[in-house]
Short mmCIF file of C-alpha atoms and ligand atoms in Angstrom, two decimals:
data_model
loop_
_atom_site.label_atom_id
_atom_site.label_comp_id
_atom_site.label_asym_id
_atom_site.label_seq_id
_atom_site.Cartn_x
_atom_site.Cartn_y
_atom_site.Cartn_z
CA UNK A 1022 24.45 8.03 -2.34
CA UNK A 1023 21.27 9.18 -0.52
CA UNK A 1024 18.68 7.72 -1.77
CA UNK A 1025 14.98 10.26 -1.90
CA UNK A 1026 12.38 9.45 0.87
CA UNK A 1027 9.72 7.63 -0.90
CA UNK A 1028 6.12 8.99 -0.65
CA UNK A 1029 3.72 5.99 -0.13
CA UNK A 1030 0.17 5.71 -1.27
CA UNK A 1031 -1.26 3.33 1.04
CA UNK A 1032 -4.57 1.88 -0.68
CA UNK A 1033 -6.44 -0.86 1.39
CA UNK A 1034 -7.52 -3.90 0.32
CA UNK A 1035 -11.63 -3.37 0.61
CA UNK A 1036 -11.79 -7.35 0.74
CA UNK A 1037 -9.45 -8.37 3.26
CA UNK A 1038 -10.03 -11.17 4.88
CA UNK A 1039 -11.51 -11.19 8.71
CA UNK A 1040 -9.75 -12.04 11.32
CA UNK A 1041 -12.34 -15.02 11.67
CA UNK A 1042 -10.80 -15.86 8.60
CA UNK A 1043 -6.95 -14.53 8.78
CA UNK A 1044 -6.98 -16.70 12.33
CA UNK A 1045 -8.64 -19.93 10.36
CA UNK A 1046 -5.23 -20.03 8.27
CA UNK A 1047 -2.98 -18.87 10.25
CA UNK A 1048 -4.18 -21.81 13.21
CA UNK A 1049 -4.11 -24.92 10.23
CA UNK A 1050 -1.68 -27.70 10.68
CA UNK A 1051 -1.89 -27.17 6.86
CA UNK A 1052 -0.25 -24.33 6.79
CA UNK A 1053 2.66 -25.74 4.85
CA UNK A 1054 4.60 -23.37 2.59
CA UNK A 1055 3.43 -20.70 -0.09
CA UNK A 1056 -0.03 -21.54 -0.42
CA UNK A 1057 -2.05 -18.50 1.46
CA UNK A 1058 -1.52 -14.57 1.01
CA UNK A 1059 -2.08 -11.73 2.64
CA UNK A 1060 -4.17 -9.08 1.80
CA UNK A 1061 -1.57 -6.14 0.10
CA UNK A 1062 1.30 -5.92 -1.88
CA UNK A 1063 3.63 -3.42 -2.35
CA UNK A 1064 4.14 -2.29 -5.78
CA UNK A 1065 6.93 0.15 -7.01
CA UNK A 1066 7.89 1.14 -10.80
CA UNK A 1067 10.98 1.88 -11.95
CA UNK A 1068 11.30 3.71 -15.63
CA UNK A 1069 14.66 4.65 -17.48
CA UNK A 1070 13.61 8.67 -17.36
CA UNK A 1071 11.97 8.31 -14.19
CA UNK A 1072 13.75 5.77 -11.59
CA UNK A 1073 12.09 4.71 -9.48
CA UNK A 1074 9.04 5.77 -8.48
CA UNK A 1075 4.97 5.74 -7.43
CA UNK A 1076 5.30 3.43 -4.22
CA UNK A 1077 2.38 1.99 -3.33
CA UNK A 1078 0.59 -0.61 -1.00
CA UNK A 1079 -2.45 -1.84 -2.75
CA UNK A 1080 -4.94 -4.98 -2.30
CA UNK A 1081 -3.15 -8.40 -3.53
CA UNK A 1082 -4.33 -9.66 -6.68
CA UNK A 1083 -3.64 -9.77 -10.10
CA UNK A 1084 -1.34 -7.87 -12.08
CA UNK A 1085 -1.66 -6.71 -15.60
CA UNK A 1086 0.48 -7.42 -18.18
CA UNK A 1087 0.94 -6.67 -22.20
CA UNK A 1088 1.59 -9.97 -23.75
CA UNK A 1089 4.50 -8.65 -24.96
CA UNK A 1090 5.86 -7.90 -21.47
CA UNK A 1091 9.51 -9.00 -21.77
CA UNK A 1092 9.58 -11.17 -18.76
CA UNK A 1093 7.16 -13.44 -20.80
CA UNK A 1094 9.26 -13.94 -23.30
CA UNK A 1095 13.16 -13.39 -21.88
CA UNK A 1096 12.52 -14.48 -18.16
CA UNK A 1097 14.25 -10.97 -17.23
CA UNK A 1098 13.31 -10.97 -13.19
CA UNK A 1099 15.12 -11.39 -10.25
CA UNK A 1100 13.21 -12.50 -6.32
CA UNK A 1101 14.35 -12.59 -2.34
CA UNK A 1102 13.02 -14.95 0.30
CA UNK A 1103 13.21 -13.58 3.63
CA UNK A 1104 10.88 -13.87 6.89
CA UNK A 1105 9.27 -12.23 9.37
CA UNK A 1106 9.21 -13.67 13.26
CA UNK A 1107 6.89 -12.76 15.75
CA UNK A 1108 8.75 -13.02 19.19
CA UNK A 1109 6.99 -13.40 22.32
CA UNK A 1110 5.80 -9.73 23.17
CA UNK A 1111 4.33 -9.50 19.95
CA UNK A 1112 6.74 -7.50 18.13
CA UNK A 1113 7.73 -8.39 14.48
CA UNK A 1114 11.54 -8.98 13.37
CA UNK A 1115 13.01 -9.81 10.27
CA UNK A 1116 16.76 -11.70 9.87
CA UNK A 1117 19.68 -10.19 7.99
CA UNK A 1118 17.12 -8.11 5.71
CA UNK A 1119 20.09 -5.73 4.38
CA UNK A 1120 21.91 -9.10 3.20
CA UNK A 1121 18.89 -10.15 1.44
CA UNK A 1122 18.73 -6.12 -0.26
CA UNK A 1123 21.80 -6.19 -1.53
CA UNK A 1124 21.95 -9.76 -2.78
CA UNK A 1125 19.07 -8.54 -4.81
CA UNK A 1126 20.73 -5.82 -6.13
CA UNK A 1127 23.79 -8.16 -7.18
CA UNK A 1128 20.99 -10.44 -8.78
CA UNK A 1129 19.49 -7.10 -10.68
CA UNK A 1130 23.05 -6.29 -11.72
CA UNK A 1131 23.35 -9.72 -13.49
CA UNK A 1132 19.71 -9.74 -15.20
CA UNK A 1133 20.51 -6.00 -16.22
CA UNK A 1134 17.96 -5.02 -13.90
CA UNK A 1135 17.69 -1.69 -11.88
CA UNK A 1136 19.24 -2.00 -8.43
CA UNK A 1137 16.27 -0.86 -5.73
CA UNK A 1138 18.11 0.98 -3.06
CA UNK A 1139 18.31 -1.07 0.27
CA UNK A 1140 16.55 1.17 2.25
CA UNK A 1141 13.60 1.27 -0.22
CA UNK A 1142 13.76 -2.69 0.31
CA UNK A 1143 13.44 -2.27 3.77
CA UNK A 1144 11.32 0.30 3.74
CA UNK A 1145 9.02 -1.79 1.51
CA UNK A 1146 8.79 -4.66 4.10
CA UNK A 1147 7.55 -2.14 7.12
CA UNK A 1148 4.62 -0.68 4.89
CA UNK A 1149 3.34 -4.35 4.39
CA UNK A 1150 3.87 -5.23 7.87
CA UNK A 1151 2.44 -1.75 9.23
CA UNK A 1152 -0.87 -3.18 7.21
CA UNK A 1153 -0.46 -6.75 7.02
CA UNK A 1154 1.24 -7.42 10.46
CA UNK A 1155 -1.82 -9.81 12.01
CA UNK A 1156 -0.69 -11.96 8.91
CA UNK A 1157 2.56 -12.93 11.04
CA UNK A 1158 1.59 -16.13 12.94
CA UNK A 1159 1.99 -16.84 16.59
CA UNK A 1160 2.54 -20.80 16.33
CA UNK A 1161 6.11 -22.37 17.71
CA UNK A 1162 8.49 -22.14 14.32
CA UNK A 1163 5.65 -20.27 11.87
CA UNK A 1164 6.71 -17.10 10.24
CA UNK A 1165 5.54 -14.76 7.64
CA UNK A 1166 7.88 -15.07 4.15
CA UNK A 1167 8.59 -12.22 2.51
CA UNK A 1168 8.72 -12.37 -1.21
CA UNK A 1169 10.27 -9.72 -3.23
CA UNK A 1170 10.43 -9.98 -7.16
CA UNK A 1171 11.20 -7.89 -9.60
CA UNK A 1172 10.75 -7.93 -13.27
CA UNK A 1173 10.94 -6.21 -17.13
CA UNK A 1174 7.37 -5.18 -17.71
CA UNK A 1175 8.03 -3.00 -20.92
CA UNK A 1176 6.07 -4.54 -23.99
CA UNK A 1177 8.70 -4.91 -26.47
CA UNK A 1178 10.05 -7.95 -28.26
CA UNK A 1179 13.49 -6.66 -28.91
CA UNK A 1180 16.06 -8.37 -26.71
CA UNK A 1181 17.69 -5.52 -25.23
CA UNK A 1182 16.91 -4.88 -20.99
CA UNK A 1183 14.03 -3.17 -20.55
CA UNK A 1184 12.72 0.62 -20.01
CA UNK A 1185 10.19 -0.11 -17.53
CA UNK A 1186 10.54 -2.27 -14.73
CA UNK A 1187 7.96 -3.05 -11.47
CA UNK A 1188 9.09 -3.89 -8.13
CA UNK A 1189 6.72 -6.03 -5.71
CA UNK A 1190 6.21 -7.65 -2.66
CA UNK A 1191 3.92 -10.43 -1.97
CA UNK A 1192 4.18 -11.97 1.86
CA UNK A 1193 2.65 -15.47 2.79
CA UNK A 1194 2.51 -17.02 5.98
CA UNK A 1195 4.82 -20.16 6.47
CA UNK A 1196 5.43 -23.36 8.70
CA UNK A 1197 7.61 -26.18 7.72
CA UNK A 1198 8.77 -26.12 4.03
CA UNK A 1199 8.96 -30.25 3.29
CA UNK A 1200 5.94 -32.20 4.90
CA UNK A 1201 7.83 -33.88 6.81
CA UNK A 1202 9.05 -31.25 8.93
CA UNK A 1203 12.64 -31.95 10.32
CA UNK A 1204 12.79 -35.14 9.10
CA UNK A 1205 16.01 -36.16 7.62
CA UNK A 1206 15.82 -35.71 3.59
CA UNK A 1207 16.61 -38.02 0.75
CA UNK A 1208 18.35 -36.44 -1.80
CA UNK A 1209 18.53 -37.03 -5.75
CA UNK A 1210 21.67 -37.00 -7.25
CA UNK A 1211 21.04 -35.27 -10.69
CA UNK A 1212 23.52 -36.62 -13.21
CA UNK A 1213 21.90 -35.43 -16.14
CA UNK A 1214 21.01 -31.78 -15.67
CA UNK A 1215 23.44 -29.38 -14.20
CA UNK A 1216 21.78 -25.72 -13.07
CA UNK A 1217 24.15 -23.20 -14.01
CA UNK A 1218 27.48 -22.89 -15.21
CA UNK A 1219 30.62 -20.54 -14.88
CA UNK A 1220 30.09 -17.46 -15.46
CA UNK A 1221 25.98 -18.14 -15.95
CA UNK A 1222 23.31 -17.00 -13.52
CA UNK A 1223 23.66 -19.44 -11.04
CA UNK A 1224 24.50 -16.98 -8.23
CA UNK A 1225 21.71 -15.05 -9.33
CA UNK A 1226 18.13 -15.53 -7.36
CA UNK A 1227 16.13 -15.60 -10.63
CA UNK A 1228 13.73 -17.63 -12.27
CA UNK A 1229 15.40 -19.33 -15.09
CA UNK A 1230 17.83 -21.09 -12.41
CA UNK A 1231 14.45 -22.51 -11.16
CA UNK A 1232 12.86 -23.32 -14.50
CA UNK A 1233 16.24 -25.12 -14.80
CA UNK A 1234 15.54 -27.47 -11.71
CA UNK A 1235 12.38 -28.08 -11.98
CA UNK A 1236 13.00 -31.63 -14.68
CA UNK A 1237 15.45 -32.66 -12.11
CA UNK A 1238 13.58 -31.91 -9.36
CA UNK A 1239 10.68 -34.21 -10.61
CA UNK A 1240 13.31 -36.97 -11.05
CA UNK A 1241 14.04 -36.68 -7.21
CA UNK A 1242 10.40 -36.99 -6.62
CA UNK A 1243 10.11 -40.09 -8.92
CA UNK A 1244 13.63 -41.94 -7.08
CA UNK A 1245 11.83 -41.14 -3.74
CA UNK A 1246 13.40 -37.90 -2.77
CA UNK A 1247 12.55 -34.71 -1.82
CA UNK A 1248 15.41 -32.01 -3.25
CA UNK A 1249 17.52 -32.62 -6.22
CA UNK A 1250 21.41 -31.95 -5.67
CA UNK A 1251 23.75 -30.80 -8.82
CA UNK A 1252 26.95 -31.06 -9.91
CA UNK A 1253 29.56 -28.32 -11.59
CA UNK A 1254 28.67 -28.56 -15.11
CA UNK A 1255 32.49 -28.47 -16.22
CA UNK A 1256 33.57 -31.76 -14.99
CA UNK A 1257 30.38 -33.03 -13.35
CA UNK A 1258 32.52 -33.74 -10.28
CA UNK A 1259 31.90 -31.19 -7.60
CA UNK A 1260 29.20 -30.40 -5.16
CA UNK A 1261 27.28 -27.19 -6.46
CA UNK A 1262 23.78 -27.15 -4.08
CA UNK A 1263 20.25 -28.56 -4.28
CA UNK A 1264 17.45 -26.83 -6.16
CA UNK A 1265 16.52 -24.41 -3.28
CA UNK A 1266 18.90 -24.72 -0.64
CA UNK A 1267 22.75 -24.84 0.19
CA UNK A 1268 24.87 -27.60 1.35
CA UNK A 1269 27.13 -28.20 4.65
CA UNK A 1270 28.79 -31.29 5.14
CA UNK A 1271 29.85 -31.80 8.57
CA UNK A 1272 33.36 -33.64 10.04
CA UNK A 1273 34.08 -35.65 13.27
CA UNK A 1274 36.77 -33.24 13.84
CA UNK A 1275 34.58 -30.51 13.54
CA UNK A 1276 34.61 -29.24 10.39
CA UNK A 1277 31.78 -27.70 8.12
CA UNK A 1278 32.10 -28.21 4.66
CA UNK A 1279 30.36 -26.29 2.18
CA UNK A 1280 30.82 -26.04 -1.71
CA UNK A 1281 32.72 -22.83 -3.32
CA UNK A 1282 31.58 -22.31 -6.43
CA UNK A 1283 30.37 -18.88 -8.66
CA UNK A 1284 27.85 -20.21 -9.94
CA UNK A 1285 25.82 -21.22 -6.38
CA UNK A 1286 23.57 -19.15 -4.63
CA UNK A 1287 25.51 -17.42 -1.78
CA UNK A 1288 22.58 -18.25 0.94
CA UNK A 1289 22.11 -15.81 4.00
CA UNK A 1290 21.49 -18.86 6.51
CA UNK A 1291 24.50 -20.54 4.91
CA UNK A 1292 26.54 -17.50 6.20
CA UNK A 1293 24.94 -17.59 9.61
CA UNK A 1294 25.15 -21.15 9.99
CA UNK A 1295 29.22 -20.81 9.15
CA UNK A 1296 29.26 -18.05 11.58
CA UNK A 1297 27.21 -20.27 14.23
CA UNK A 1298 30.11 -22.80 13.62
CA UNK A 1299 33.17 -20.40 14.26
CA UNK A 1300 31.49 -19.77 17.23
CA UNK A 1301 31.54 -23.05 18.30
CA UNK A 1302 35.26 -23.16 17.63
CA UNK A 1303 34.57 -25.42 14.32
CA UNK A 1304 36.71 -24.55 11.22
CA UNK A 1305 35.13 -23.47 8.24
CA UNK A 1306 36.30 -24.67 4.80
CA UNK A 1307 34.58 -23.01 1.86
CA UNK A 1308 36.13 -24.76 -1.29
CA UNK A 1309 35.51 -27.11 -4.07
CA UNK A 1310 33.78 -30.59 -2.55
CA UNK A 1311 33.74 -33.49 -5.12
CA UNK A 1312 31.11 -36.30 -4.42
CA UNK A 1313 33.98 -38.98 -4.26
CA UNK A 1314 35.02 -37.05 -1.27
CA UNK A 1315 31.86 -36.86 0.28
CA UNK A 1316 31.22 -40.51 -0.59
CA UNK A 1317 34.29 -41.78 1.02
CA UNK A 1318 34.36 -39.65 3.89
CA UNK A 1319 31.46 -40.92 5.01
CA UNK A 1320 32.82 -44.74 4.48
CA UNK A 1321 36.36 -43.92 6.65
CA UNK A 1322 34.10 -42.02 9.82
CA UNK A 1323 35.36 -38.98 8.15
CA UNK A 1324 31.90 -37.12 7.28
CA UNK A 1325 29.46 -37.72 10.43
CA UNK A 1326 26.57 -35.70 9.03
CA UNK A 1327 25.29 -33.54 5.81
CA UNK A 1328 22.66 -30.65 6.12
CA UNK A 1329 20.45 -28.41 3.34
CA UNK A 1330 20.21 -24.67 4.55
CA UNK A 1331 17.94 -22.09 3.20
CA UNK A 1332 15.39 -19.60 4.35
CA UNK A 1333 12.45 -21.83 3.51
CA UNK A 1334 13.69 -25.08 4.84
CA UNK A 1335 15.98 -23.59 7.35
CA UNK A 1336 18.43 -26.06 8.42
CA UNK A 1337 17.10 -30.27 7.49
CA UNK A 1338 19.49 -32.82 8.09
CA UNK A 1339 19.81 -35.05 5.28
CA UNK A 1340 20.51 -38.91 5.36
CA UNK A 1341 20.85 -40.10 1.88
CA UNK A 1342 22.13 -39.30 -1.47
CA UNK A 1343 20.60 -41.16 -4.17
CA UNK A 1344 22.24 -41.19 -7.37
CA UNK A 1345 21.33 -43.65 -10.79
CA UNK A 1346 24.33 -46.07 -10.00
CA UNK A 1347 24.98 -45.73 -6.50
CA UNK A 1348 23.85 -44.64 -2.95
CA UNK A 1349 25.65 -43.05 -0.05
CA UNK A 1350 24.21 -43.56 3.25
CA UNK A 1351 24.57 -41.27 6.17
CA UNK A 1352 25.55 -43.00 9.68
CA UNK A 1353 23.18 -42.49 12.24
CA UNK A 1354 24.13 -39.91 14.59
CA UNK A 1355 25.89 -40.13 18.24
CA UNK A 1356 24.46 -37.75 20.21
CA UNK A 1357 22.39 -34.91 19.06
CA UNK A 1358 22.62 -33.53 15.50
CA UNK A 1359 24.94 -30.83 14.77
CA UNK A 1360 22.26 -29.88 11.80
CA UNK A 1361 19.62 -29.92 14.61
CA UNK A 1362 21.44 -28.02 17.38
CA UNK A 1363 21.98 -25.27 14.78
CA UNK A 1364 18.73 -24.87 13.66
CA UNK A 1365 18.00 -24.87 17.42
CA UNK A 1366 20.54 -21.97 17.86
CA UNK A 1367 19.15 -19.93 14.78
CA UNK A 1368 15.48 -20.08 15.31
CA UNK A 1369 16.08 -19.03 19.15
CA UNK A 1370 17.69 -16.30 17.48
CA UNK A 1371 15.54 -15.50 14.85
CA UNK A 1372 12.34 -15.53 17.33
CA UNK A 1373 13.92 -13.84 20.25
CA UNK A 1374 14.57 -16.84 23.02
CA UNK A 1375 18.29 -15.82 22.82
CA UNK A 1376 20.74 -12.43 22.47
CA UNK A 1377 21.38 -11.57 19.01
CA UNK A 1378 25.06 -11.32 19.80
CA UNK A 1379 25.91 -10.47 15.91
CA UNK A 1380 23.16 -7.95 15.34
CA UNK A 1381 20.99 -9.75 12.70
CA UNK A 1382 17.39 -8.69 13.79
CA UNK A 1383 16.13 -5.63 12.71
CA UNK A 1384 12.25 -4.69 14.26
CA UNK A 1385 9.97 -4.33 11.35
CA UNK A 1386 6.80 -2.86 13.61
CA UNK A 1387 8.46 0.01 15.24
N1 PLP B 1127 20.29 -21.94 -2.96
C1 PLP B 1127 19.13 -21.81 -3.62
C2 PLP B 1127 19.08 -22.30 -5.02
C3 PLP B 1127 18.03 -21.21 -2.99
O1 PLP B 1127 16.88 -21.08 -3.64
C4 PLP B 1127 18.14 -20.79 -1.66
C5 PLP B 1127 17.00 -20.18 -0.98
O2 PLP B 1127 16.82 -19.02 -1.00
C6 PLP B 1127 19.37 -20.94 -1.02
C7 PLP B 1127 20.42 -21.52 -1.69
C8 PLP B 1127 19.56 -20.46 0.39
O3 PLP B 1127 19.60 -19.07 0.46
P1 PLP B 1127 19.10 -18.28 1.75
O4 PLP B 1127 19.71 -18.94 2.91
O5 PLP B 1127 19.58 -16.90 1.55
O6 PLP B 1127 17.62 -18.39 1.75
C1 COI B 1128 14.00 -19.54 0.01
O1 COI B 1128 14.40 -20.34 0.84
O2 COI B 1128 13.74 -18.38 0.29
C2 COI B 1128 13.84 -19.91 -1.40
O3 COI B 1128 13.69 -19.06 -2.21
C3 COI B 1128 13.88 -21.31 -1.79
C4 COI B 1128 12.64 -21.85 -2.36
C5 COI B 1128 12.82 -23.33 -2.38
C6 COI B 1128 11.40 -21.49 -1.67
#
């Protein structure tokens, strides 16, 4: 269905920053991950009687809220994580952006949320851009993030989905994701907490999947890791994915591995990486992955090398599992990294240096 043609109210931000003062954190080596902001947002509302409506680009800053908002109390809200690249004419792209749309309508559909159209998604990205564009930073592998969100703003404490809903987008400009950069991860084994479960949220980009990693999340920090990795929560057996990213296991005889599961997040680079892969003539095998196997393919020469995947983190090899009662060790690699080649492949991609052979740019500034 045709969706109307929204009628923006564009309403500047009377304090935004200089570009003295745009350039001072865009140029830091601290630039890290989710820490700075631009200077709008978009806003949209959505009401039962009145869809959606009352697009708007406004100043970044606070928003109001009844203490009775439902999203307070019932964690009804869904989010995206997307980027923008600035290639080297100085146009601004974005990666897959209709994949990202319609994975957040799936996630609406299973928080009993309203879908936003994908073209008011995308449409939503250009109007920050067309005012917040300088925010996209120049340096080798930075990028703007895009953050959608969406959640029940209607003050009510019934539990029922709510009436009125607000749709927003927040962008903040990004370099590496883990301090370390590309350096191979350690990863925590959680054997206590599992995420999600059949038939849950877990496939769902919301909140309360989050909230649910976070206490495992601070075990990895205390064992000396930096992502947390969960089981199935049936049998505590199989591979599910780590607290924000996806997992690929890769074979001598070129295989990738990656966990099937419906209650996993159904990541965007996952499916480009997998597509990277059949390119290079590897087979694909999307299916259940149990730990043993993981553990003893990497002690017959099976398993050569494991990778996390996401939009934040990209693609960072990974060279240890740690879990309470035992440890699995990846060999070191002969030859370059498949993990690393990848990510080579995807950012050149992603930032222009190659053809996008499969069509997954589309220009944001034009
Ligand atoms: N799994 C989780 C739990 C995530 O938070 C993310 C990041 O968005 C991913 C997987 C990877 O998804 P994508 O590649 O679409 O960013
Ligand atoms: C993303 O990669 O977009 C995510 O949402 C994951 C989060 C760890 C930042």
């Amino acid at each position: 269905m045709a969706t109307q043609d929204l009628l923006w109210q564009v309403i500047p931000n009377p304090a935004a920053k200089t570009v003295k003062e745009r350039t001072a954190i865009l140029s830091s080596p601290e630039l890290g991950f989710g820490k700075s902001f631009t200077d709008h947002m978009v806003d949209i509302c959505w009401s039962e009687k009145g869809g959606w409506h009352r697009p708007r680009v406004q100043a970044y800053g606070p928003i109001s809220l009844d203490p009775a908002a439902a999203v307070l109390h019932y964690a009804q809200e869904v989010f995206e994580g997307l980027k923008a690249y600035r290639h080297a004419d100085g146009s601004i792209w974005t990666f897959r952006a209709t994949a990202n749309a319609a994975r957040m309508q799936r996630s609406a559909k299973r928080l009993a949320l309203p879908e936003l159209p994908v073209e008011y998604f995308l449409d939503s990205l250009k109007q920050l851009i067309a005012v917040d564009g300088g925010w996209v930073p120049t340096a080798d592998e930075t990028s703007l993030y895009f953050r959608p969100f969406m959640f029940a703003k209607e003050a009510f404490l019934g539990v029922r989905s709510a009436n009125k809903v607000n749709y927003y987008l927040i962008a903040s400009p990004a370099g590496a994701y883990f301090s370390g950069g590309i350096s191979p991860l350690s990863i925590w084994l959680s054997t206590t907490y599992t995420r999600a479960g059949h038939g849950g949220m877990g496939a769902a980009k919301t909140g309360g999947n989050y909230a649910a990693s976070l206490v495992a999340q601070q075990e990895a920090y205390e064992n000396g890791c930096q992502q947390v990795l969960f089981l199935d929560a049936q049998e505590g057996k199989y591979l599910e994915e780590l607290g924000g990213m996806n997992l690929v296991l890769v074979t001598k005889d070129k295989r990738l591995i990656t966990p099937d599961s419906d209650s996993i997040l159904e990541g965007i680079t996952l499916d480009s990486v997998l597509q990277l892969g059949r390119d290079r003539g590897y087979s694909i095998e999307q299916r259940r992955v149990s730990i043993d196997e993981w553990r003893e393919g990497v002690e017959s020469g099976e398993i050569v090398e494991a990778f996390a995947c996401g939009t934040a983190a990209v693609i960072v090899p990974i060279d240890q599992i740690k879990a309470a009662d035992f440890e699995i060790r990846m060999p070191e690699p002969e030859g370059e990294r498949v993990a690393l080649s990848l990510r080579q492949e995807l950012t050149d991609i992603q930032y222009g240096r190659v053809a996008d052979r499969h069509g997954w740019l589309q220009r944001l500034d034009a």
